[in-house]
């Protein structure tokens, strides 16, 4: 307890000095009444002093010592995995991935509260990658692990291994790298995973092709609002702090079925997926009554705000560019009416007491109407259409976007493959298509010659048949082993 009290009060050197002799004698000794082994707390004391290598070595030894006794030191294992990937210690990735598998394997077995909490966090950072049916086989709605959860998690990760011929599951390494990055950049204390919804998407699909941080109080918007105040005495003020921060994430066609976009909006606590209307200050979205002075003022301001929003989003997706054109064209028509009125009445605009400046423009007798009606009618139509289309788009993308996307093989050289297709009409009356394929031997030999210790090749052939709407109708996988002694048999 003296060591723990020293640690709690920030005297890490004292804590390490007390724990070191006990660690050398019995690293798996559990400190009570607190949770954690000597190895865990000694490593934590080293980490707090900035001695990362000493911390990692201590946790590593503690994990191995526990394994010799048929146990898993959950806290030391968790600390090792987290620190290795947070510090990007690439030479330790392989062992950290194996330690991660140790943690998942014991899901569903009895453990102490702190141990259970750490294991839940790891699973919460991957559960969204799994099919819904498998998720229900891992834990209950109240996050209680089912008895065979560990076995099912390990089976799922084994199926994700992109290079099954190697002892390392590279997909786990990729996953833990993404988790470490998301934890550093997209953290939230409001979720069990410790990640906001940007972090969840990052773990699922990897880094986006582009991130656009949205700025809704641009120079164009400020000028438009000043013009409204000058022309109609509109006293409604919208400040930059009224706008929720937003980010648009774009994924190109490297993700199957792409491109995709995600719109994230800060709700005061964390970033969540949202729609365009979530970006609008809440006080502008209510009281849109064109027959009252304040309601008309809100309509004028909201039209300009929507144009500013869509101006930024338009370059990135047709969903936004079409709406920007519609809003911009409408406001352009109002500007033409404004200019005509100024000419007709000697430079002074006609306004009504209970209507906004723009409402007055289109209601003035003898002036042309816009093609989409008065501003309040146009705005209500646009808001309803925006909300409906955003909801439909989110639902469509949720159905199309894969649960997860590995890019591990993107960094690997592609094996050139040659193929030809032959079609036969069988005597039974049906048509048979045969695909003949081969990998040039020369491409394999280049890798063999470049390797100091050439190993056998394992070719994983994935064959997928799709329907006309690109849904998978049939899928099969075959493995082909090519021995390294191929190089001795000539080309």
CSV table of C-alpha atoms in Angstrom, one decimal:
chain,number,residue,atom,x,y,z
A,1,UNK,CA,0.0,0.0,0.0
A,2,UNK,CA,2.9,2.4,0.6
A,3,UNK,CA,3.9,2.1,-3.1
A,4,UNK,CA,0.3,2.7,-4.2
A,5,UNK,CA,0.0,5.8,-1.9
A,6,UNK,CA,3.3,7.1,-3.3
A,7,UNK,CA,2.0,6.6,-6.8
A,8,UNK,CA,-1.3,8.3,-6.1
A,9,UNK,CA,0.5,11.4,-4.7
A,10,UNK,CA,2.8,11.7,-7.7
A,11,UNK,CA,5.9,10.3,-6.0
A,12,UNK,CA,6.6,7.8,-8.9
A,13,UNK,CA,10.3,7.3,-8.2
A,14,UNK,CA,9.5,6.3,-4.6
A,15,UNK,CA,6.7,3.9,-5.8
A,16,UNK,CA,9.1,2.3,-8.3
A,17,UNK,CA,11.8,1.9,-5.7
A,18,UNK,CA,9.4,0.1,-3.4
A,19,UNK,CA,8.0,-2.2,-6.1
A,20,UNK,CA,11.2,-3.1,-7.9
A,21,UNK,CA,12.5,-5.7,-5.4
A,22,UNK,CA,9.0,-7.3,-5.1
A,23,UNK,CA,8.8,-7.4,-8.9
A,24,UNK,CA,12.1,-9.2,-9.3
A,25,UNK,CA,10.9,-11.8,-6.8
A,26,UNK,CA,7.2,-12.2,-7.8
A,27,UNK,CA,6.0,-10.0,-10.7
A,28,UNK,CA,2.5,-11.5,-10.7
A,29,UNK,CA,1.9,-10.7,-7.0
A,30,UNK,CA,-1.5,-8.9,-6.7
A,31,UNK,CA,-1.7,-5.7,-4.7
A,32,UNK,CA,-4.7,-5.6,-2.5
A,33,UNK,CA,-7.2,-4.1,-1.8
A,34,UNK,CA,-6.6,-2.3,-5.1
A,35,UNK,CA,-6.5,-4.2,-8.4
A,36,UNK,CA,-3.4,-4.9,-10.4
A,37,UNK,CA,-0.2,-6.8,-10.1
A,38,UNK,CA,3.2,-5.6,-9.1
A,39,UNK,CA,4.2,-5.7,-12.7
A,40,UNK,CA,1.4,-3.5,-13.7
A,41,UNK,CA,1.9,-0.8,-11.1
A,42,UNK,CA,5.7,-0.8,-11.5
A,43,UNK,CA,5.3,-0.3,-15.2
A,44,UNK,CA,2.7,2.5,-14.5
A,45,UNK,CA,5.3,4.2,-12.3
A,46,UNK,CA,7.9,4.0,-15.0
A,47,UNK,CA,5.4,5.3,-17.6
A,48,UNK,CA,4.5,8.3,-15.3
A,49,UNK,CA,8.2,9.2,-15.2
A,50,UNK,CA,8.5,9.1,-19.0
A,51,UNK,CA,10.5,5.9,-19.0
A,52,UNK,CA,8.4,4.2,-21.7
A,53,UNK,CA,10.9,1.4,-22.6
A,54,UNK,CA,11.2,0.4,-18.9
A,55,UNK,CA,7.5,0.4,-18.6
A,56,UNK,CA,7.0,-1.8,-21.7
A,57,UNK,CA,9.7,-4.2,-20.6
A,58,UNK,CA,8.1,-4.5,-17.1
A,59,UNK,CA,4.6,-5.1,-18.5
A,60,UNK,CA,6.0,-7.6,-21.0
A,61,UNK,CA,7.7,-9.6,-18.3
A,62,UNK,CA,4.6,-9.5,-16.1
A,63,UNK,CA,2.4,-10.8,-18.9
A,64,UNK,CA,4.8,-13.7,-19.7
A,65,UNK,CA,5.1,-14.6,-16.0
A,66,UNK,CA,1.4,-14.7,-15.6
A,67,UNK,CA,1.1,-17.0,-18.7
A,68,UNK,CA,3.5,-19.5,-17.1
A,69,UNK,CA,1.0,-19.8,-14.3
A,70,UNK,CA,-1.9,-20.3,-16.7
A,71,UNK,CA,-3.3,-16.8,-16.1
A,72,UNK,CA,-3.7,-13.5,-18.0
A,73,UNK,CA,-2.5,-10.3,-16.3
A,74,UNK,CA,-5.3,-8.1,-17.8
A,75,UNK,CA,-4.1,-4.7,-16.6
A,76,UNK,CA,-0.5,-5.3,-17.7
A,77,UNK,CA,-1.5,-6.7,-21.0
A,78,UNK,CA,-3.9,-3.8,-21.6
A,79,UNK,CA,-1.3,-1.3,-20.7
A,80,UNK,CA,1.3,-2.9,-23.0
A,81,UNK,CA,-1.1,-3.0,-26.0
A,82,UNK,CA,-2.3,0.6,-25.5
A,83,UNK,CA,1.2,2.1,-25.0
A,84,UNK,CA,2.8,0.2,-27.9
A,85,UNK,CA,0.4,1.5,-30.4
A,86,UNK,CA,0.0,5.0,-28.9
A,87,UNK,CA,3.8,5.4,-29.0
A,88,UNK,CA,4.0,3.7,-32.4
A,89,UNK,CA,6.6,1.2,-31.3
A,90,UNK,CA,6.5,-0.7,-34.6
A,91,UNK,CA,9.1,-3.3,-33.5
A,92,UNK,CA,6.7,-4.4,-30.8
A,93,UNK,CA,3.5,-4.5,-32.9
A,94,UNK,CA,3.6,-8.3,-33.4
A,95,UNK,CA,3.8,-9.1,-29.8
A,96,UNK,CA,1.2,-6.4,-28.9
A,97,UNK,CA,-1.2,-8.0,-31.4
A,98,UNK,CA,-0.7,-11.4,-29.7
A,99,UNK,CA,-1.3,-9.8,-26.3
A,100,UNK,CA,-4.5,-8.2,-27.7
A,101,UNK,CA,-5.7,-11.7,-28.7
A,102,UNK,CA,-5.0,-12.8,-25.1
A,103,UNK,CA,-7.4,-10.2,-23.9
A,104,UNK,CA,-10.2,-11.0,-26.3
A,105,UNK,CA,-9.8,-14.8,-25.7
A,106,UNK,CA,-10.8,-14.5,-22.0
A,107,UNK,CA,-14.0,-12.5,-22.8
A,108,UNK,CA,-16.9,-14.2,-20.9
A,109,UNK,CA,-14.7,-15.5,-18.1
A,110,UNK,CA,-14.9,-14.2,-14.5
A,111,UNK,CA,-12.6,-11.2,-13.8
A,112,UNK,CA,-12.3,-8.2,-11.5
A,113,UNK,CA,-14.3,-5.0,-12.2
A,114,UNK,CA,-11.3,-2.9,-13.4
A,115,UNK,CA,-10.2,-5.8,-15.6
A,116,UNK,CA,-13.7,-6.2,-17.0
A,117,UNK,CA,-14.0,-2.5,-17.7
A,118,UNK,CA,-10.8,-2.5,-19.8
A,119,UNK,CA,-11.8,-5.6,-21.8
A,120,UNK,CA,-15.2,-4.0,-22.5
A,121,UNK,CA,-13.5,-0.9,-23.8
A,122,UNK,CA,-11.4,-3.0,-26.3
A,123,UNK,CA,-14.6,-4.8,-27.5
A,124,UNK,CA,-16.5,-1.6,-27.7
A,125,UNK,CA,-13.9,-0.3,-30.1
A,126,UNK,CA,-14.4,-3.2,-32.5
A,127,UNK,CA,-18.0,-4.5,-31.9
A,128,UNK,CA,-19.4,-2.2,-34.7
A,129,UNK,CA,-17.2,-4.0,-37.2
A,130,UNK,CA,-19.1,-7.3,-36.6
A,131,UNK,CA,-22.4,-8.4,-38.2
A,132,UNK,CA,-25.4,-7.8,-36.1
A,133,UNK,CA,-26.0,-11.5,-35.5
A,134,UNK,CA,-22.5,-11.9,-34.2
A,135,UNK,CA,-22.7,-8.8,-32.0
A,136,UNK,CA,-25.7,-10.5,-30.2
A,137,UNK,CA,-23.5,-13.5,-29.6
A,138,UNK,CA,-20.8,-11.5,-28.0
A,139,UNK,CA,-22.7,-9.6,-25.3
A,140,UNK,CA,-26.1,-8.7,-24.1
A,141,UNK,CA,-27.7,-5.3,-24.3
A,142,UNK,CA,-26.4,-4.3,-20.9
A,143,UNK,CA,-22.9,-5.3,-22.0
A,144,UNK,CA,-22.5,-8.6,-20.2
A,145,UNK,CA,-20.3,-11.0,-22.1
A,146,UNK,CA,-21.8,-14.3,-23.1
A,147,UNK,CA,-19.9,-17.4,-22.1
A,148,UNK,CA,-18.3,-18.2,-25.5
A,149,UNK,CA,-17.7,-14.5,-26.5
A,150,UNK,CA,-13.9,-15.0,-26.5
A,151,UNK,CA,-14.0,-17.9,-28.9
A,152,UNK,CA,-16.3,-16.1,-31.3
A,153,UNK,CA,-14.2,-13.0,-31.3
A,154,UNK,CA,-11.0,-15.0,-32.0
A,155,UNK,CA,-12.8,-16.8,-34.9
A,156,UNK,CA,-13.9,-13.6,-36.4
A,157,UNK,CA,-10.4,-12.0,-36.3
A,158,UNK,CA,-9.0,-15.2,-37.8
A,159,UNK,CA,-11.2,-14.7,-40.8
A,160,UNK,CA,-10.0,-11.1,-41.3
A,161,UNK,CA,-6.3,-12.1,-41.6
A,162,UNK,CA,-5.2,-10.8,-45.0
A,163,UNK,CA,-2.0,-12.9,-45.0
A,164,UNK,CA,-3.0,-16.2,-43.4
A,165,UNK,CA,0.4,-17.8,-44.3
A,166,UNK,CA,2.2,-15.4,-41.8
A,167,UNK,CA,2.1,-16.0,-38.0
A,168,UNK,CA,0.9,-12.4,-37.5
A,169,UNK,CA,-2.6,-11.2,-38.1
A,170,UNK,CA,-1.9,-8.0,-39.9
A,171,UNK,CA,-5.5,-6.9,-39.7
A,172,UNK,CA,-5.3,-6.7,-35.9
A,173,UNK,CA,-2.2,-4.5,-36.2
A,174,UNK,CA,-4.1,-2.2,-38.6
A,175,UNK,CA,-7.1,-2.1,-36.3
A,176,UNK,CA,-5.0,-1.2,-33.2
A,177,UNK,CA,-3.1,1.5,-35.2
A,178,UNK,CA,-6.5,3.1,-36.1
A,179,UNK,CA,-7.8,2.8,-32.6
A,180,UNK,CA,-4.6,4.6,-31.2
A,181,UNK,CA,-5.0,7.4,-33.8
A,182,UNK,CA,-8.7,7.8,-33.1
A,183,UNK,CA,-8.1,7.8,-29.4
A,184,UNK,CA,-5.6,10.7,-29.8
A,185,UNK,CA,-7.7,12.8,-32.2
A,186,UNK,CA,-11.4,11.8,-31.8
A,187,UNK,CA,-11.7,10.9,-28.1
A,188,UNK,CA,-14.9,11.3,-26.1
A,189,UNK,CA,-15.7,10.6,-22.5
A,190,UNK,CA,-19.4,10.2,-23.3
A,191,UNK,CA,-19.1,6.7,-24.9
A,192,UNK,CA,-18.0,3.3,-23.7
A,193,UNK,CA,-15.4,3.1,-26.5
A,194,UNK,CA,-13.9,6.4,-25.6
A,195,UNK,CA,-14.4,7.6,-29.2
A,196,UNK,CA,-16.8,10.0,-30.8
A,197,UNK,CA,-18.6,9.1,-34.0
A,198,UNK,CA,-15.7,10.4,-36.1
A,199,UNK,CA,-13.4,7.9,-34.3
A,200,UNK,CA,-15.8,5.1,-35.0
A,201,UNK,CA,-15.8,5.8,-38.7
A,202,UNK,CA,-12.0,6.1,-38.7
A,203,UNK,CA,-11.7,2.7,-37.0
A,204,UNK,CA,-14.1,1.2,-39.5
A,205,UNK,CA,-12.8,2.7,-42.8
A,206,UNK,CA,-9.4,4.2,-42.0
A,207,UNK,CA,-8.3,7.7,-42.8
A,208,UNK,CA,-10.7,9.6,-45.1
A,209,UNK,CA,-9.6,10.9,-48.5
A,210,UNK,CA,-10.3,14.4,-47.4
A,211,UNK,CA,-11.5,16.3,-44.4
A,212,UNK,CA,-13.3,19.7,-44.8
A,213,UNK,CA,-13.6,21.7,-41.6
A,214,UNK,CA,-16.6,24.0,-42.1
A,215,UNK,CA,-16.6,27.7,-41.4
A,216,UNK,CA,-20.0,29.2,-41.4
A,217,UNK,CA,-19.3,32.8,-40.6
A,218,UNK,CA,-17.4,33.6,-43.8
A,219,UNK,CA,-16.8,37.0,-45.4
A,220,UNK,CA,-19.7,36.5,-47.8
A,221,UNK,CA,-22.1,35.7,-45.0
A,222,UNK,CA,-21.0,38.7,-43.0
A,223,UNK,CA,-21.5,41.0,-46.0
A,224,UNK,CA,-24.9,39.6,-46.7
A,225,UNK,CA,-26.0,40.1,-43.1
A,226,UNK,CA,-24.7,43.7,-43.0
A,227,UNK,CA,-26.7,44.4,-46.2
A,228,UNK,CA,-29.8,43.1,-44.7
A,229,UNK,CA,-29.4,45.3,-41.6
A,230,UNK,CA,-28.8,48.4,-43.7
A,231,UNK,CA,-31.7,47.8,-46.1
A,232,UNK,CA,-34.4,46.8,-43.7
A,233,UNK,CA,-33.3,47.6,-40.2
A,234,UNK,CA,-33.0,43.9,-39.5
A,235,UNK,CA,-31.6,43.8,-35.9
A,236,UNK,CA,-31.2,40.0,-35.8
A,237,UNK,CA,-27.5,39.3,-35.1
A,238,UNK,CA,-25.9,35.9,-35.8
A,239,UNK,CA,-22.4,35.5,-34.3
A,240,UNK,CA,-19.8,32.9,-35.1
A,241,UNK,CA,-20.3,31.2,-31.7
A,242,UNK,CA,-24.0,30.4,-32.7
A,243,UNK,CA,-22.8,27.9,-35.3
A,244,UNK,CA,-22.0,24.3,-34.4
A,245,UNK,CA,-18.6,23.2,-35.5
A,246,UNK,CA,-18.8,20.7,-38.4
A,247,UNK,CA,-16.6,18.4,-40.5
A,248,UNK,CA,-17.3,16.8,-43.8
A,249,UNK,CA,-15.4,13.5,-44.4
A,250,UNK,CA,-15.0,12.2,-47.9
A,251,UNK,CA,-14.1,8.6,-48.9
A,252,UNK,CA,-13.2,8.0,-52.5
A,253,UNK,CA,-13.8,4.8,-54.5
A,254,UNK,CA,-11.0,3.0,-52.6
A,255,UNK,CA,-13.9,2.0,-50.3
A,256,UNK,CA,-16.3,-0.5,-52.1
A,257,UNK,CA,-19.3,1.2,-53.5
A,258,UNK,CA,-17.9,4.7,-52.9
A,259,UNK,CA,-17.6,7.6,-53.0
A,260,UNK,CA,-19.2,8.3,-49.6
A,261,UNK,CA,-19.4,11.3,-47.3
A,262,UNK,CA,-20.0,11.7,-43.6
A,263,UNK,CA,-21.2,15.0,-42.1
A,264,UNK,CA,-20.2,15.4,-38.4
A,265,UNK,CA,-21.7,18.1,-36.2
A,266,UNK,CA,-20.6,19.0,-32.6
A,267,UNK,CA,-23.7,18.8,-30.4
A,268,UNK,CA,-22.1,20.5,-27.4
A,269,UNK,CA,-20.7,17.3,-26.0
A,270,UNK,CA,-19.2,15.3,-28.9
A,271,UNK,CA,-19.2,15.0,-32.7
A,272,UNK,CA,-22.0,13.0,-34.1
A,273,UNK,CA,-23.3,12.2,-37.6
A,274,UNK,CA,-25.9,14.7,-38.6
A,275,UNK,CA,-27.5,16.6,-41.4
A,276,UNK,CA,-27.3,20.1,-42.8
A,277,UNK,CA,-30.0,21.4,-40.5
A,278,UNK,CA,-27.9,20.4,-37.4
A,279,UNK,CA,-25.4,23.0,-38.5
A,280,UNK,CA,-27.9,25.8,-38.3
A,281,UNK,CA,-28.2,27.8,-35.0
A,282,UNK,CA,-31.3,26.4,-33.3
A,283,UNK,CA,-32.9,29.9,-32.7
A,284,UNK,CA,-33.0,30.4,-36.5
A,285,UNK,CA,-35.0,27.2,-37.1
A,286,UNK,CA,-38.0,28.2,-35.1
A,287,UNK,CA,-40.5,31.0,-35.4
A,288,UNK,CA,-40.3,31.2,-39.2
A,289,UNK,CA,-43.5,33.3,-39.6
A,290,UNK,CA,-43.3,35.6,-42.5
A,291,UNK,CA,-46.2,37.7,-41.2
A,292,UNK,CA,-44.3,39.0,-38.2
A,293,UNK,CA,-41.3,41.3,-38.2
A,294,UNK,CA,-39.0,39.0,-36.3
A,295,UNK,CA,-40.1,35.9,-38.2
A,296,UNK,CA,-39.5,37.6,-41.5
A,297,UNK,CA,-36.1,38.7,-40.2
A,298,UNK,CA,-35.2,35.1,-39.4
A,299,UNK,CA,-36.3,34.0,-42.9
A,300,UNK,CA,-33.9,36.6,-44.5
A,301,UNK,CA,-31.0,35.6,-42.3
A,302,UNK,CA,-31.6,31.8,-42.6
A,303,UNK,CA,-31.7,32.1,-46.4
A,304,UNK,CA,-28.3,33.7,-46.4
A,305,UNK,CA,-27.0,31.2,-43.8
A,306,UNK,CA,-28.1,28.3,-46.0
A,307,UNK,CA,-26.4,29.7,-49.0
A,308,UNK,CA,-23.2,30.1,-46.9
A,309,UNK,CA,-23.5,26.5,-45.7
A,310,UNK,CA,-24.1,25.0,-49.2
A,311,UNK,CA,-21.5,27.2,-50.7
A,312,UNK,CA,-18.9,25.3,-48.7
A,313,UNK,CA,-20.4,21.9,-49.1
A,314,UNK,CA,-21.2,22.1,-52.8
A,315,UNK,CA,-17.8,21.2,-54.2
A,316,UNK,CA,-17.8,17.9,-52.5
A,317,UNK,CA,-21.0,16.2,-53.4
A,318,UNK,CA,-24.0,16.6,-55.8
A,319,UNK,CA,-26.4,16.3,-52.8
A,320,UNK,CA,-25.1,19.7,-51.7
A,321,UNK,CA,-24.4,21.4,-55.1
A,322,UNK,CA,-28.0,21.0,-56.3
A,323,UNK,CA,-29.3,22.7,-53.2
A,324,UNK,CA,-26.7,25.4,-53.4
A,325,UNK,CA,-27.8,26.2,-57.0
A,326,UNK,CA,-31.4,26.3,-55.9
A,327,UNK,CA,-30.8,28.7,-53.0
A,328,UNK,CA,-28.4,30.9,-54.9
A,329,UNK,CA,-30.7,31.2,-57.9
A,330,UNK,CA,-33.6,32.2,-55.6
A,331,UNK,CA,-31.6,34.8,-53.8
A,332,UNK,CA,-30.4,36.1,-57.2
A,333,UNK,CA,-34.0,36.5,-58.3
A,334,UNK,CA,-34.7,38.5,-55.1
A,335,UNK,CA,-31.7,40.7,-55.8
A,336,UNK,CA,-33.0,41.4,-59.4
A,337,UNK,CA,-36.4,42.4,-57.9
A,338,UNK,CA,-34.6,44.6,-55.4
A,339,UNK,CA,-32.7,46.4,-58.1
A,340,UNK,CA,-35.9,47.0,-60.1
A,341,UNK,CA,-37.7,48.4,-57.1
A,342,UNK,CA,-34.9,50.8,-56.4
A,343,UNK,CA,-35.2,52.1,-60.0
A,344,UNK,CA,-39.0,52.4,-59.7
A,345,UNK,CA,-39.3,54.2,-56.4
A,346,UNK,CA,-36.2,56.4,-56.5
A,347,UNK,CA,-33.8,54.4,-54.6
A,348,UNK,CA,-35.9,53.8,-51.5
A,349,UNK,CA,-37.1,50.3,-50.8
A,350,UNK,CA,-40.7,49.6,-50.1
A,351,UNK,CA,-41.2,47.6,-46.9
A,352,UNK,CA,-44.2,46.6,-44.8
A,353,UNK,CA,-44.3,46.8,-41.0
A,354,UNK,CA,-45.0,43.1,-40.5
A,355,UNK,CA,-42.9,41.7,-43.3
A,356,UNK,CA,-39.2,41.1,-43.8
A,357,UNK,CA,-37.3,43.1,-46.5
A,358,UNK,CA,-37.3,40.1,-48.8
A,359,UNK,CA,-41.0,39.3,-48.2
A,360,UNK,CA,-41.9,42.9,-49.1
A,361,UNK,CA,-40.0,42.6,-52.3
A,362,UNK,CA,-42.0,39.8,-53.7
A,363,UNK,CA,-45.3,41.1,-52.4
A,364,UNK,CA,-45.0,44.6,-53.8
A,365,UNK,CA,-47.8,45.2,-56.3
A,366,UNK,CA,-46.5,45.4,-59.9
A,367,UNK,CA,-43.2,43.7,-59.3
A,368,UNK,CA,-42.3,40.3,-60.7
A,369,UNK,CA,-42.6,37.3,-58.4
A,370,UNK,CA,-39.9,34.7,-57.9
A,371,UNK,CA,-40.5,31.3,-59.6
A,372,UNK,CA,-40.7,29.6,-56.2
A,373,UNK,CA,-43.0,31.9,-54.3
A,374,UNK,CA,-42.4,34.1,-51.3
A,375,UNK,CA,-39.3,33.5,-49.1
A,376,UNK,CA,-41.3,31.9,-46.3
A,377,UNK,CA,-42.9,29.4,-48.7
A,378,UNK,CA,-39.6,28.7,-50.4
A,379,UNK,CA,-37.7,28.3,-47.1
A,380,UNK,CA,-40.2,25.8,-45.6
A,381,UNK,CA,-40.1,23.8,-48.8
A,382,UNK,CA,-36.3,23.8,-48.8
A,383,UNK,CA,-36.0,22.8,-45.1
A,384,UNK,CA,-38.5,20.0,-45.5
A,385,UNK,CA,-36.7,18.7,-48.6
A,386,UNK,CA,-33.3,19.0,-46.9
A,387,UNK,CA,-34.4,17.1,-43.9
A,388,UNK,CA,-36.0,14.3,-46.0
A,389,UNK,CA,-33.1,14.0,-48.4
A,390,UNK,CA,-30.5,13.9,-45.6
A,391,UNK,CA,-32.4,11.2,-43.8
A,392,UNK,CA,-32.7,9.1,-47.0
A,393,UNK,CA,-29.0,9.6,-47.9
A,394,UNK,CA,-27.9,8.5,-44.4
A,395,UNK,CA,-30.1,5.4,-44.6
A,396,UNK,CA,-28.8,4.6,-48.1
A,397,UNK,CA,-25.2,5.0,-47.1
A,398,UNK,CA,-25.7,3.0,-43.9
A,399,UNK,CA,-26.9,0.1,-46.1
A,400,UNK,CA,-24.1,0.5,-48.7
A,401,UNK,CA,-21.0,1.3,-46.7
A,402,UNK,CA,-19.2,-1.8,-45.5
A,403,UNK,CA,-18.9,-2.4,-41.8
A,404,UNK,CA,-15.1,-2.3,-42.1
A,405,UNK,CA,-12.5,-1.7,-44.7
A,406,UNK,CA,-8.9,-3.0,-44.5
A,407,UNK,CA,-6.2,-1.1,-46.4
A,408,UNK,CA,-3.4,-3.3,-45.3
A,409,UNK,CA,-2.8,-4.8,-48.7
A,410,UNK,CA,-2.9,-1.4,-50.4
A,411,UNK,CA,0.7,-0.9,-49.4
A,412,UNK,CA,1.8,-4.2,-50.8
A,413,UNK,CA,2.8,-4.7,-54.5
A,414,UNK,CA,0.1,-6.3,-56.6
A,415,UNK,CA,0.7,-9.7,-58.2
A,416,UNK,CA,0.0,-9.4,-61.9
A,417,UNK,CA,-2.5,-11.9,-63.0
A,418,UNK,CA,-3.5,-12.9,-66.6
A,419,UNK,CA,-6.8,-14.4,-67.3
A,420,UNK,CA,-9.1,-15.5,-70.2
A,421,UNK,CA,-12.8,-16.5,-70.2
A,422,UNK,CA,-14.2,-19.3,-72.3
A,423,UNK,CA,-18.0,-19.9,-72.8
A,424,UNK,CA,-19.5,-23.2,-73.7
A,425,UNK,CA,-23.0,-24.4,-74.5
A,426,UNK,CA,-23.5,-27.8,-72.9
A,427,UNK,CA,-25.5,-30.6,-74.3
A,428,UNK,CA,-27.9,-30.2,-71.4
A,429,UNK,CA,-28.9,-26.8,-72.8
A,430,UNK,CA,-27.2,-24.5,-70.2
A,431,UNK,CA,-24.2,-22.2,-70.7
A,432,UNK,CA,-21.0,-22.6,-68.7
A,433,UNK,CA,-18.4,-19.9,-68.3
A,434,UNK,CA,-14.8,-20.9,-67.4
A,435,UNK,CA,-12.2,-18.5,-66.2
A,436,UNK,CA,-8.5,-19.5,-66.7
A,437,UNK,CA,-6.0,-17.5,-64.7
A,438,UNK,CA,-2.3,-17.6,-64.0
A,439,UNK,CA,0.3,-15.6,-62.2
A,440,UNK,CA,3.5,-15.0,-64.3
A,441,UNK,CA,6.3,-17.1,-62.7
A,442,UNK,CA,8.7,-14.2,-63.3
A,443,UNK,CA,6.8,-12.0,-60.8
A,444,UNK,CA,7.2,-14.6,-58.1
A,445,UNK,CA,10.9,-15.1,-58.9
A,446,UNK,CA,11.7,-11.4,-58.4
A,447,UNK,CA,10.4,-11.6,-54.8
A,448,UNK,CA,12.3,-14.8,-54.2
A,449,UNK,CA,15.5,-13.3,-55.4
A,450,UNK,CA,15.1,-10.2,-53.2
A,451,UNK,CA,14.5,-12.2,-50.0
A,452,UNK,CA,17.3,-13.5,-47.9
A,453,UNK,CA,15.2,-16.4,-46.6
A,454,UNK,CA,12.6,-17.1,-49.3
A,455,UNK,CA,9.5,-18.8,-48.0
A,456,UNK,CA,6.6,-20.5,-49.8
A,457,UNK,CA,3.9,-18.4,-51.5
A,458,UNK,CA,0.3,-18.7,-50.6
A,459,UNK,CA,-2.1,-17.3,-53.1
A,460,UNK,CA,-5.6,-16.6,-51.8
A,461,UNK,CA,-8.0,-16.5,-54.7
A,462,UNK,CA,-11.3,-14.8,-54.0
A,463,UNK,CA,-14.1,-15.3,-56.6
A,464,UNK,CA,-17.3,-13.3,-56.3
A,465,UNK,CA,-20.3,-13.5,-58.6
A,466,UNK,CA,-22.6,-10.4,-58.5
A,467,UNK,CA,-26.1,-9.8,-59.6
A,468,UNK,CA,-27.0,-7.0,-62.0
A,469,UNK,CA,-27.5,-4.6,-59.0
A,470,UNK,CA,-24.0,-5.6,-57.7
A,471,UNK,CA,-25.3,-7.7,-54.8
A,472,UNK,CA,-23.2,-10.8,-54.1
A,473,UNK,CA,-24.9,-13.9,-55.5
A,474,UNK,CA,-22.0,-16.4,-54.9
A,475,UNK,CA,-18.6,-16.3,-53.2
A,476,UNK,CA,-15.8,-18.8,-52.9
A,477,UNK,CA,-12.2,-18.8,-51.8
A,478,UNK,CA,-9.4,-21.2,-52.7
A,479,UNK,CA,-5.8,-21.3,-51.5
A,480,UNK,CA,-2.8,-22.2,-53.7
A,481,UNK,CA,0.6,-23.0,-52.2
A,482,UNK,CA,3.6,-22.3,-54.4
A,483,UNK,CA,6.9,-23.7,-53.0
A,484,UNK,CA,10.0,-21.5,-52.9
A,485,UNK,CA,12.0,-24.2,-54.7
A,486,UNK,CA,10.3,-23.0,-57.8
A,487,UNK,CA,13.3,-20.8,-58.4
A,488,UNK,CA,15.4,-24.0,-58.8
A,489,UNK,CA,13.2,-25.3,-61.6
A,490,UNK,CA,13.8,-22.4,-64.1
A,491,UNK,CA,11.4,-19.9,-65.3
